[in-house]
XYZ file of C-alpha atoms in Angstrom:
777
model
C 71.520 106.666 -49.207
C 71.157 108.842 -46.156
C 67.860 109.145 -46.442
C 67.171 105.583 -46.901
C 69.480 104.684 -44.147
C 67.718 107.511 -41.662
C 64.333 105.940 -42.644
C 65.562 102.457 -41.841
C 66.654 103.655 -38.697
C 63.579 105.482 -37.895
C 61.549 102.293 -38.349
C 63.872 100.216 -35.843
C 63.522 102.982 -33.521
C 59.443 102.817 -33.688
C 59.840 98.875 -33.584
C 61.843 99.138 -30.487
C 59.523 101.936 -28.706
C 56.481 99.416 -29.407
C 58.376 96.768 -27.906
C 59.046 98.975 -24.665
C 55.739 100.223 -24.649
C 54.392 96.458 -24.950
C 56.817 95.394 -22.222
C 55.738 98.320 -19.779
C 51.853 97.368 -20.200
C 53.081 93.478 -19.559
C 54.728 94.740 -16.660
C 52.011 96.995 -15.219
C 49.646 94.388 -15.599
C 51.321 91.489 -13.999
C 48.853 91.279 -11.455
C 45.706 92.097 -13.337
C 43.197 89.215 -13.037
C 42.600 87.600 -16.759
C 45.410 89.575 -18.303
C 47.317 87.841 -21.042
C 50.919 88.926 -22.021
C 51.400 90.600 -25.061
C 53.916 90.633 -27.764
C 54.939 92.927 -30.732
C 54.751 91.157 -34.007
C 57.188 92.556 -36.438
C 57.843 92.001 -40.491
C 60.509 93.297 -42.697
C 59.314 96.357 -45.024
C 59.345 95.550 -48.896
C 63.021 96.091 -50.191
C 64.159 98.341 -52.752
C 65.589 96.905 -56.270
C 68.486 98.593 -57.563
C 71.108 97.447 -59.966
C 73.192 95.992 -57.120
C 70.452 93.856 -55.865
C 67.644 94.646 -53.125
C 68.486 96.802 -50.390
C 66.074 96.604 -47.131
C 63.942 99.019 -45.958
C 63.774 98.452 -42.321
C 61.031 96.842 -40.319
C 57.419 97.615 -39.503
C 55.142 96.548 -36.379
C 52.258 94.573 -37.784
C 50.251 93.688 -34.646
C 50.185 93.259 -30.821
C 49.209 89.772 -30.185
C 48.232 87.913 -27.116
C 49.881 85.124 -25.807
C 46.491 83.233 -25.617
C 45.811 79.308 -26.254
C 42.298 78.695 -26.863
C 42.673 75.043 -25.729
C 44.474 75.546 -22.422
C 41.802 78.150 -21.834
C 38.784 75.810 -22.488
C 40.348 73.173 -20.244
C 40.665 75.679 -17.222
C 37.081 76.784 -17.935
C 35.949 72.835 -18.047
C 37.957 72.374 -14.984
C 36.932 75.162 -13.073
C 32.968 74.995 -13.649
C 33.212 71.420 -12.289
C 35.274 72.328 -9.231
C 32.847 75.180 -8.441
C 29.863 72.433 -8.725
C 31.730 70.274 -6.489
C 32.647 72.900 -3.841
C 28.905 74.440 -3.756
C 27.585 70.615 -3.211
C 29.999 69.814 -0.524
C 29.554 72.841 1.408
C 25.760 72.875 1.299
C 25.314 68.807 1.543
C 28.031 69.017 4.673
C 25.012 70.723 6.609
C 22.591 67.903 6.423
C 25.292 65.130 6.902
C 26.268 66.816 10.006
C 22.853 66.988 11.497
C 21.503 63.600 10.628
C 24.749 61.737 11.677
C 24.712 63.784 15.187
C 24.120 61.371 18.046
C 22.161 64.198 19.800
C 20.251 66.017 17.423
C 19.495 62.897 14.964
C 16.420 60.641 14.747
C 18.105 57.527 16.531
C 17.859 58.575 20.178
C 14.607 59.969 19.722
C 13.162 56.683 18.096
C 14.985 54.651 21.216
C 13.413 56.589 23.691
C 9.840 56.520 22.344
C 9.922 52.714 21.799
C 11.609 52.631 25.303
C 8.389 54.520 26.749
C 6.154 51.797 24.950
C 8.153 48.916 26.648
C 7.629 50.774 29.903
C 3.965 50.456 29.268
C 4.012 47.071 28.304
C 5.667 46.023 31.422
C 3.191 48.124 33.491
C 0.036 48.514 31.767
C -1.928 49.858 34.770
C 0.574 52.413 35.627
C -0.386 55.873 35.078
C 3.359 57.486 34.792
C 4.330 54.639 32.638
C 1.432 55.964 30.203
C 2.298 59.529 30.592
C 6.094 58.741 30.039
C 5.120 56.905 26.668
C 3.023 59.970 25.808
C 5.913 62.147 26.752
C 8.500 60.151 24.837
C 6.242 60.160 21.636
C 5.971 64.107 21.863
C 9.577 64.130 22.053
C 9.788 62.111 19.021
C 7.310 64.274 17.020
C 9.671 67.379 18.150
C 12.579 65.767 16.883
C 10.997 65.234 13.227
C 9.809 68.317 13.314
C 12.999 70.006 14.290
C 14.673 67.935 11.601
C 12.401 69.174 9.092
C 12.530 72.576 10.168
C 16.275 72.393 9.884
C 15.817 71.029 6.291
C 13.593 73.949 5.183
C 16.252 76.476 6.535
C 18.770 74.407 4.030
C 16.244 74.701 1.483
C 15.563 78.325 1.911
C 19.310 79.195 1.769
C 19.491 77.032 -1.461
C 16.693 78.940 -2.870
C 18.223 82.159 -1.743
C 21.680 81.205 -3.534
C 19.908 80.096 -6.551
C 18.169 83.488 -6.977
C 21.010 85.590 -6.297
C 23.193 83.389 -8.938
C 20.399 83.108 -11.861
C 20.455 87.200 -11.399
C 24.342 87.247 -11.020
C 24.351 85.034 -14.309
C 22.197 87.592 -16.193
C 24.123 90.626 -15.181
C 27.424 88.869 -16.724
C 25.555 88.206 -19.650
C 24.628 91.893 -20.054
C 28.313 92.857 -19.189
C 29.746 90.282 -21.790
C 27.221 91.630 -24.521
C 28.417 95.287 -23.964
C 32.087 94.339 -24.249
C 31.275 92.025 -27.441
C 29.812 95.275 -28.714
C 32.997 97.204 -28.154
C 35.417 94.705 -29.349
C 33.305 94.605 -32.732
C 33.430 98.939 -32.907
C 37.285 98.771 -31.990
C 38.311 95.854 -34.369
C 36.348 97.254 -37.396
C 37.862 100.629 -36.923
C 41.366 99.425 -36.424
C 42.013 97.154 -39.590
C 40.886 94.147 -38.017
C 43.488 94.768 -35.195
C 42.686 92.783 -32.052
C 41.561 94.886 -29.261
C 43.479 92.864 -26.699
C 42.772 94.200 -23.516
C 39.113 94.037 -24.391
C 39.324 90.547 -25.355
C 41.104 89.809 -21.940
C 38.337 91.759 -20.214
C 35.702 89.709 -22.008
C 37.575 86.184 -21.372
C 37.851 87.173 -17.536
C 34.152 87.835 -17.434
C 33.553 84.555 -19.065
C 35.840 82.705 -16.710
C 33.681 84.301 -13.595
C 30.623 83.388 -15.499
C 31.764 79.912 -16.018
C 32.272 79.853 -12.225
C 28.426 80.153 -12.009
C 27.240 78.063 -14.624
C 28.944 75.739 -17.458
C 29.742 77.888 -20.338
C 30.566 76.942 -23.780
C 31.675 79.946 -26.471
C 31.816 80.630 -29.975
C 33.843 83.236 -31.817
C 31.701 85.045 -34.885
C 33.527 86.553 -37.871
C 32.621 89.913 -36.414
C 34.762 88.935 -33.348
C 32.024 88.960 -30.651
C 31.492 85.608 -28.958
C 28.430 83.909 -28.367
C 27.744 82.436 -25.008
C 25.817 79.265 -24.170
C 25.067 77.809 -20.767
C 24.674 74.391 -19.628
C 23.702 71.956 -22.580
C 23.542 74.645 -24.957
C 21.088 77.247 -24.010
C 22.378 80.907 -25.965
C 22.921 83.618 -23.380
C 24.780 85.668 -25.350
C 24.742 86.426 -28.900
C 26.869 89.086 -30.448
C 25.804 92.189 -28.765
C 22.472 90.761 -27.365
C 22.192 89.323 -24.236
C 19.532 87.071 -22.690
C 17.899 88.298 -19.508
C 17.163 85.320 -16.995
C 15.201 85.757 -13.659
C 14.706 83.202 -10.870
C 10.945 82.750 -10.507
C 8.872 80.454 -8.457
C 8.101 77.021 -9.999
C 4.533 76.457 -11.207
C 4.532 72.885 -9.844
C 5.977 73.850 -6.642
C 6.176 77.294 -5.869
C 8.498 76.867 -3.142
C 11.221 76.185 -5.667
C 12.798 78.603 -7.688
C 13.723 77.889 -11.547
C 15.695 80.003 -13.722
C 13.474 81.564 -16.181
C 14.199 83.049 -19.846
C 12.221 86.497 -19.902
C 10.756 87.269 -23.224
C 10.279 90.445 -24.828
C 6.681 90.475 -24.478
C 6.842 90.070 -20.485
C 6.517 86.417 -20.618
C 8.936 83.987 -18.508
C 9.969 80.163 -20.056
C 11.376 78.082 -17.295
C 14.607 76.390 -18.317
C 14.568 72.520 -16.836
C 17.205 71.824 -14.525
C 18.772 69.331 -16.242
C 19.614 71.502 -18.700
C 21.763 73.451 -16.364
C 24.871 72.121 -14.749
C 28.134 73.274 -13.728
C 29.394 76.094 -11.456
C 27.593 77.138 -8.629
C 24.354 77.058 -9.877
C 24.777 73.548 -11.053
C 25.947 72.528 -7.550
C 23.049 74.040 -5.978
C 20.107 72.441 -8.101
C 21.962 69.326 -7.798
C 22.069 69.698 -4.091
C 18.368 70.778 -3.949
C 17.111 67.798 -6.261
C 19.434 65.302 -4.730
C 20.331 65.199 -1.435
C 17.808 67.650 0.160
C 14.664 66.379 -1.827
C 15.528 62.683 -0.706
C 16.614 63.575 2.600
C 13.383 65.295 3.194
C 11.127 62.812 1.806
C 12.746 59.918 3.527
C 12.455 61.609 7.066
C 8.910 62.120 5.829
C 8.514 58.277 4.897
C 9.497 57.382 8.505
C 7.157 59.561 9.957
C 3.978 58.170 7.896
C 5.435 54.697 8.383
C 5.549 55.198 12.253
C 2.011 57.053 12.638
C 0.218 54.728 9.990
C 1.408 51.629 11.627
C 1.319 52.837 15.275
C -2.314 53.958 14.611
C -3.374 50.859 13.140
C -2.104 48.767 15.791
C -3.366 51.079 18.381
C -6.958 50.815 16.550
C -6.916 47.053 17.558
C -6.234 47.673 21.201
C -8.364 48.270 24.438
C -7.858 51.370 26.856
C -8.634 51.840 30.568
C -12.117 52.879 29.789
C -12.996 49.609 27.863
C -13.127 51.246 24.500
C -10.802 50.603 21.284
C -7.760 52.555 20.930
C -8.118 55.827 18.490
C -5.721 57.766 16.538
C -2.356 58.018 18.794
C -0.934 60.141 15.946
C -2.374 62.498 13.408
C -3.402 60.763 10.233
C -0.694 61.610 7.267
C -1.963 63.367 4.122
C -0.512 63.190 0.590
C 0.497 66.598 -0.736
C -0.935 67.336 -4.007
C 0.033 70.749 -5.992
C -0.827 71.578 -9.465
C 2.107 70.975 -11.887
C 0.632 73.180 -14.588
C -2.015 75.860 -14.635
C -4.406 73.156 -15.091
C -8.226 73.836 -14.609
C -9.003 70.474 -13.395
C -10.204 70.131 -9.929
C -7.738 68.453 -7.526
C -8.032 64.347 -7.399
C -8.147 62.576 -4.149
C -4.901 61.067 -3.222
C -4.339 58.624 -0.107
C -2.094 56.171 1.287
C -3.246 52.477 0.525
C 0.096 50.330 1.494
C 2.697 52.368 3.530
C 5.067 49.600 2.859
C 5.074 50.327 -0.946
C 6.404 54.010 -0.605
C 9.645 54.794 -1.570
C 10.036 58.047 -1.053
C 9.640 59.545 -4.669
C 7.547 61.977 -6.072
C 5.184 61.589 -8.973
C 3.443 63.600 -11.881
C -0.116 62.873 -12.663
C -0.942 64.023 -16.166
C -4.704 63.745 -17.255
C -5.007 62.168 -20.916
C -8.831 62.293 -21.317
C -11.793 64.137 -20.205
C -12.981 61.633 -18.286
C -10.445 61.177 -15.427
C -8.032 58.790 -17.074
C -4.422 59.890 -16.377
C -0.745 58.739 -16.331
C 1.405 58.637 -13.292
C 5.136 59.100 -13.749
C 8.008 59.352 -11.232
C 9.830 62.500 -11.034
C 13.173 61.657 -10.742
C 13.532 59.209 -13.937
C 10.220 60.113 -15.874
C 9.157 56.204 -15.468
C 5.740 55.355 -15.770
C 4.127 53.698 -12.605
C 1.006 52.323 -11.426
C -0.633 54.066 -8.266
C -1.486 50.702 -6.435
C 2.507 49.760 -6.629
C 3.529 52.716 -5.052
C 1.105 52.599 -2.249
C -1.508 54.992 -3.403
C -5.018 55.493 -4.590
C -5.774 58.156 -6.856
C -9.930 59.413 -7.521
C -9.938 61.884 -10.122
C -12.593 63.739 -10.456
C -15.581 62.914 -13.116
C -14.228 65.776 -15.802
C -10.579 66.568 -16.404
C -8.975 68.681 -19.519
C -6.425 66.365 -21.359
C -2.910 67.665 -20.391
C -3.596 69.010 -17.134
C -1.232 67.775 -14.596
C -0.283 67.641 -10.797
C 2.510 66.949 -8.407
C 2.060 64.332 -6.385
C 4.744 64.417 -3.052
C 3.422 61.740 -0.597
C 6.106 62.220 2.061
C 7.989 65.673 1.617
C 5.950 67.499 4.232
C 5.009 64.539 6.673
C 8.091 65.229 9.071
C 7.078 68.774 9.425
C 3.289 67.962 10.054
C 3.798 64.823 12.457
C 1.952 65.243 15.815
C 0.581 63.456 18.656
C -3.609 63.295 18.965
C -3.579 61.400 22.170
C -3.270 63.443 25.399
C -5.515 61.206 27.998
C -3.188 58.497 29.829
C -6.541 56.503 30.133
C -6.758 56.166 26.489
C -3.434 54.225 25.731
C -4.762 50.985 24.286
C -2.523 49.041 25.847
C -4.667 45.826 26.410
C -5.861 43.463 23.683
C -10.130 44.124 23.104
C -10.405 40.146 23.383
C -9.746 37.619 26.010
C -9.813 33.664 26.015
C -10.056 30.961 28.991
C -9.983 27.629 29.212
C -13.519 26.263 30.689
C -15.059 28.386 33.850
C -13.029 30.252 36.060
C -14.474 28.860 39.047
C -17.507 27.462 40.517
C -19.100 31.015 39.975
C -18.008 33.568 37.375
C -19.084 36.867 35.929
C -19.091 38.179 31.971
C -20.419 41.185 30.729
C -21.410 41.398 26.918
C -20.344 44.742 26.353
C -16.692 45.845 26.418
C -17.712 49.332 27.974
C -19.144 47.658 30.869
C -17.996 45.620 33.701
C -18.695 43.321 36.372
C -16.517 42.483 39.039
C -15.335 38.916 39.959
C -18.084 37.458 42.345
C -17.359 37.269 46.372
C -19.217 34.252 47.786
C -20.547 34.593 51.079
C -22.260 31.766 51.608
C -22.306 28.178 49.962
C -25.972 27.259 50.898
C -27.310 28.087 47.396
C -24.047 27.670 45.372
C -25.140 24.643 43.559
C -28.385 26.357 42.369
C -26.530 29.476 41.573
C -24.079 27.469 39.333
C -26.843 25.943 37.490
C -29.121 28.514 37.205
C -26.955 31.219 35.220
C -28.709 34.336 36.110
C -28.716 37.221 33.886
C -28.987 41.011 34.134
C -30.162 42.737 31.014
C -30.066 46.538 31.095
C -33.429 48.195 29.752
C -32.676 51.730 28.193
C -36.053 52.539 28.292
C -36.367 52.444 32.107
C -33.084 52.516 33.311
C -33.398 49.240 34.996
C -31.646 45.906 35.048
C -34.236 43.408 34.026
C -33.304 40.158 36.158
C -33.991 36.520 34.795
C -32.798 32.928 35.813
C -32.516 33.673 39.618
C -32.957 30.628 41.625
C -36.463 30.137 43.314
C -37.003 32.265 46.348
C -33.621 34.115 45.958
C -33.800 37.885 46.816
C -31.820 40.943 45.766
C -30.309 44.020 47.048
C -28.454 47.130 45.468
C -26.885 50.247 46.230
C -28.825 53.317 45.108
C -27.263 56.386 43.689
C -26.711 57.723 46.935
C -25.023 54.707 48.012
C -27.739 53.403 50.306
C -28.283 49.621 50.260
C -32.100 48.911 49.087
C -33.533 45.388 49.978
C -33.025 42.555 50.102
C -36.252 41.778 48.451
C -37.860 39.658 45.721
C -37.494 41.950 42.388
C -37.806 41.505 38.501
C -35.857 44.651 37.931
C -33.695 46.947 39.841
C -32.640 50.632 38.833
C -29.217 50.859 37.398
C -26.433 53.178 38.760
C -22.715 52.475 37.509
C -20.603 51.418 40.163
C -23.561 49.714 42.111
C -23.042 46.728 44.255
C -25.592 43.900 43.829
C -26.198 41.068 46.038
C -28.176 37.790 46.051
C -29.838 36.308 49.295
C -31.896 33.648 50.524
C -34.191 33.093 53.600
C -32.591 31.378 56.466
C -33.575 30.351 59.838
C -32.779 33.439 61.675
C -33.039 35.750 58.806
C -31.957 36.561 55.223
C -28.358 35.177 54.191
C -26.352 36.656 51.186
C -24.833 34.250 49.053
C -22.665 36.227 46.578
C -22.049 40.082 45.873
C -20.441 41.644 42.867
C -20.392 45.055 41.144
C -21.427 46.701 37.954
C -19.655 49.921 36.209
C -19.927 51.600 32.866
C -22.510 52.830 30.399
C -24.490 49.921 29.062
C -26.568 49.819 25.971
C -30.049 48.613 25.431
C -29.769 44.685 25.933
C -26.508 44.543 26.953
C -26.088 41.718 29.632
C -24.448 40.769 32.889
C -24.275 37.058 33.528
C -23.671 35.176 36.898
C -23.052 31.456 36.411
C -21.018 28.684 37.156
C -19.604 25.112 35.672
C -16.647 22.941 35.870
C -12.992 23.639 35.031
C -11.523 21.808 32.080
C -10.256 18.387 33.144
C -7.770 17.983 30.287
C -4.296 19.611 30.098
C -5.126 21.585 26.940
C -4.753 25.669 26.951
C -5.746 28.433 24.637
C -3.526 31.469 23.891
C -4.302 35.183 24.195
C -6.381 35.985 21.067
C -4.807 38.396 18.715
C -7.111 40.880 16.763
C -5.913 42.311 13.496
C -9.418 43.236 11.851
C -12.071 45.021 13.670
C -14.870 44.705 11.192
C -16.901 42.011 13.501
C -15.006 42.818 16.523
C -18.104 44.693 18.398
C -20.074 41.367 17.763
C -17.386 39.264 19.090
C -17.231 41.158 22.413
C -20.885 41.355 22.580
C -21.395 37.387 23.095
C -19.393 34.544 24.202
C -17.888 32.273 21.353
C -16.951 28.760 22.616
C -15.173 25.924 21.508
C -16.084 22.676 22.604
C -13.761 19.358 22.247
C -15.343 16.433 21.249
C -13.214 13.505 21.878
C -14.897 10.837 19.768
C -14.383 13.081 16.460
C -11.351 14.742 17.911
C -13.004 17.987 16.847
C -13.511 21.628 18.416
C -16.944 23.000 17.447
C -17.074 26.738 17.160
C -20.350 27.935 18.759
C -21.972 31.339 18.838
C -19.697 32.885 16.215
C -21.053 36.343 14.909
C -23.056 36.170 11.936
C -20.951 36.508 8.664
C -17.994 35.147 10.129
C -16.035 32.260 9.262
C -13.231 30.008 10.750
C -10.048 28.902 9.406
C -7.571 26.638 11.102
C -4.088 25.793 10.506
C -2.679 22.370 11.912
C 1.058 22.743 13.252
C 3.429 22.698 10.332
C 0.167 22.758 7.880
C -1.279 25.185 5.567
C -4.694 27.155 6.363
C -7.766 26.227 5.447
C -11.152 27.880 5.789
C -14.160 26.191 7.332
C -18.049 27.191 7.325
C -19.098 29.185 10.379
C -19.928 26.966 13.135
C -18.400 24.082 11.575
C -16.140 21.768 13.490
C -12.702 21.893 12.909
C -10.029 18.681 13.284
C -7.938 19.088 16.660
C -4.424 19.032 16.746
C -2.114 20.603 19.411
C -0.503 23.417 18.693
C -2.978 24.527 15.899
C -4.028 27.884 14.978
C -7.247 28.927 14.667
C -8.741 32.353 13.091
C -11.977 34.016 13.218
C -12.948 36.482 10.181
C -15.121 37.217 7.328
C -14.987 37.038 3.260
C -14.271 40.086 1.336
C -15.583 40.739 -2.233
C -13.079 38.875 -3.922
C -13.719 35.784 -1.715
C -10.497 35.707 0.112
C -10.589 35.030 3.862
C -9.730 38.056 6.037
C -8.378 37.359 9.393
C -9.979 39.337 12.268
C -8.633 37.445 15.205
C -6.355 34.557 15.898
C -5.042 32.369 18.576
C -3.713 28.954 19.089
C -4.864 25.715 21.106
C -2.294 23.482 22.352
C -2.266 20.395 24.671
C -4.372 17.120 25.304
C -8.131 18.296 26.217
C -10.828 16.081 27.279
C -14.173 15.573 26.130
C -16.148 18.366 27.070
C -13.725 20.929 27.761
C -14.493 24.438 26.658
C -12.651 27.320 25.652
C -14.018 30.686 25.432
C -13.649 33.777 23.630
C -15.244 36.949 24.509
C -14.778 40.802 25.226
C -11.739 41.439 27.810
C -13.744 42.774 30.717
C -10.725 43.378 32.912
C -8.083 44.778 30.688
C -6.562 47.138 33.278
C -3.240 44.859 33.474
C -3.556 43.511 30.343
C -0.378 44.767 28.117
C -0.725 42.454 25.215
C -1.408 45.294 22.469
C 1.151 47.398 24.308
C 3.623 44.406 23.636
C 2.627 44.359 19.926
C 2.991 48.086 19.487
C 6.415 47.807 20.972
C 7.449 45.152 18.305
C 6.954 47.870 15.802
C 10.164 48.960 16.478
C 12.061 45.904 15.018
C 9.423 44.710 12.244
C 10.121 45.335 9.035
C 7.632 47.549 7.784
C 8.952 49.873 5.030
C 10.415 49.763 1.691
C 8.577 46.615 0.084
C 10.746 44.042 -2.171
C 9.120 41.276 -3.894
C 5.965 42.201 -2.453
C 7.225 42.152 1.383
C 8.417 44.851 3.298
C 12.127 45.085 4.023
C 13.207 47.776 6.425
C 12.618 48.643 9.723
C 11.901 52.416 10.819
C 15.590 52.514 12.251
C 17.282 50.792 9.201
C 15.578 53.307 6.879
C 16.889 56.318 8.869
C 20.141 54.515 8.906
C 19.835 54.403 5.023
C 19.143 57.837 4.806
C 22.262 58.808 7.147
C 24.459 56.582 4.930
C 23.235 57.565 1.854
C 23.922 61.351 2.695
C 27.021 60.412 4.110
C 28.153 58.577 1.400
C 27.208 61.417 -1.060
C 28.880 64.080 1.004
C 32.260 61.901 1.001
C 31.692 61.096 -2.902
C 31.431 65.131 -3.614
C 34.371 65.893 -1.510
C 36.752 63.472 -3.465
C 35.583 64.563 -6.501
C 36.195 68.338 -5.316
C 39.510 67.649 -4.305
C 40.387 65.796 -7.405
C 38.621 68.664 -9.465
C 41.073 70.972 -7.546
C 43.975 69.358 -8.196
C 43.177 69.730 -12.098
C 42.288 73.340 -11.781
C 45.731 73.927 -10.533
C 47.502 71.936 -12.956
C 45.352 73.421 -16.056
C 45.539 77.156 -14.541
C 49.535 76.424 -14.415
C 49.590 75.326 -17.946
C 47.773 78.547 -18.793
C 49.703 80.607 -16.910
C 53.149 79.303 -18.161
C 51.601 80.415 -21.725
C 49.946 83.571 -21.366
C 51.009 84.547 -17.783
C 53.313 87.824 -17.373
C 56.912 86.628 -16.260
C 58.375 89.958 -14.814
C 62.317 88.383 -15.124
C 61.260 87.809 -18.927
C 59.666 91.200 -19.146
C 63.085 92.917 -17.392
C 65.202 90.987 -19.962
C 62.830 92.231 -22.669
C 63.048 95.905 -21.138
C 66.810 95.678 -21.833
C 66.682 94.338 -25.249
C 64.552 96.838 -26.651
C 66.512 99.503 -24.833
C 69.513 98.365 -26.633
C 67.551 98.032 -29.925
C 66.358 101.598 -29.579
C 69.869 103.056 -28.825
C 71.112 101.080 -31.669
C 68.541 102.351 -34.240
C 68.868 106.121 -32.779
C 72.728 105.348 -33.533
C 72.029 104.275 -37.118
C 70.232 107.548 -37.485
C 72.874 109.702 -36.003
C 75.287 108.120 -38.537
C 72.540 108.545 -41.348
C 71.996 112.446 -40.337
C 76.250 113.002 -40.382
C 76.111 111.217 -43.772
C 73.597 113.433 -44.901
C 75.445 116.433 -43.722
C 78.920 115.228 -45.326
C 77.100 115.353 -48.553
C 75.825 118.725 -48.323
C 79.156 120.181 -47.551
C 80.347 118.756 -50.810
C 78.025 121.152 -52.759
C 79.441 124.291 -50.864
């Protein structure tokens, strides 16, 4: 019995010692990250049967168990990975939000300043300082676009760097977890399947840290190893084998990094962004494909819209040299890159209707060998038509099935935006055509080419005025001789002119005179005491062969009708309209306006006040109504009327009243096109809805600022809510698995007392054994 009693005391002593060791281990690791409280699990030794019944044989320590709750641990992982995703997104988007909304560095002030410069030219079209101011504000606008684009590029560079570092860290964690898995399998197989608690805690801590980088799901295998899956189920660790990840440039866009699985043969398989979510990596990818791509595309959309519309309107104007306007901004180009290792040559992609652009990117995939293709929006994979999104795509004659290309219409437009016009005289503020009612006086002049001008006549004598009015004298430039050939001069008149040296030659009878730009021409007649000057005028510019200058007269309109300044919307026949004088003559008997001298191939359309437009044959008469609109244009290949120039006629004309459309030969003080350029600021030019543009440049930018701001606010709210969930889940986990020092101090006392009591049992057993031995002495 003594021996049995001694053995029972020994088991109690061992159990108490195990409890003391475990409690001490808990206390020592109270501050260790990821440590789970451990407890000894005891059970009763098998009892010994005797005639008097079963007598206990003490206790044994079955195992040391972690205070681990898988459900609470998964709750922490789920909440923590979402928090880190939102927190990363919030940190990164704040950079864009602060920049775009800033009243100093944002786009709004630059837009206001630029169109203010345009309005200044509209108010003072002949002012060189005003024109220089317009160019300077345009340069400032371009600089603002580029600065914003550069800042977005900096943000993108930071994102790509973090994506590369994060993918590398995920791969390192995978390797470390695989190593711990291997140690756990060896330890547990060597220790009668007893849990390797500290190794399990180490693995859980590594998984928790990995989960902060990317969403993790786990599965415990029968051998104790844990398989790790990331994102939507991509295997990262299986047993002791870890998948190696590496961030590599995307094939479709080398400026972007994709997470890739490295294969055993050295290949790389890109993991689609949609399969990776949660954690820091999920936040970085969501920020890049969401807010950053959208912001850069929308900023580029505004740049393309301004550049395209401004250039188109500027081309319809006339500069101080009498020439049509050229490009004010550089022409935007569509970015096309290979989406795969394609062998097909690049297709030609151009803008057709900027108002239909939405700021999206597209994937073009060839479906046969003769250039047929599909076009899908990258953001949602929806199939679209090139025409419906404002693009034209011209594939090469030969293509390979499956070859694909990434089309980014606006991604780089803001960074490439530039002003191409630097000469103030080339600002096309004037309109290329002018209109007048009847003649401008008893004598008037007209040039047939906008590149040359003839000044208004100065009358010195009225003696031959009637003859000059009736004659309509014409000076025709002969490129072969360099002379102006004279015709239609009244009988007996002679001509004087200034030669290249400025010397006055004549007056003398002449059929032609040498031409010098800036020359002064005068007409004379013989008086009683010598030659008398009747009229003089100057001619300037570089005429082409056959260009004419006319001096004539007539009577002013007798009615009260007036003609508005013509508005040019297409330049196909503009040169022909400038070269001649198209007239509209009123016939009171028929109440019609007859159109005369309209260039060949052009038609006339008219719209009565509050009526519908009707197309009339070239040269036909149109019924007159006050306030009517008249347009000249051509017919396109589909048979539709294409308007080139339009104007309105109002009032009450009298019979034979005439209205004249011709070149604007004195457009120095004309600001009609500058006004139209200024109107672009408030005209809806972008984001077509139901076939009509729905947004101005400023409203598109406002939508961009609002969109980024709302997204930033949304992410911040989600982050704060998720942070609260993390705290609650962590507190619940800690309450179940964390070390409570007060509790452990009480356990120390309890196990100490148990140890002392077990020792007392052994002491008594020893004395009893000694007493038994003394009986046999």
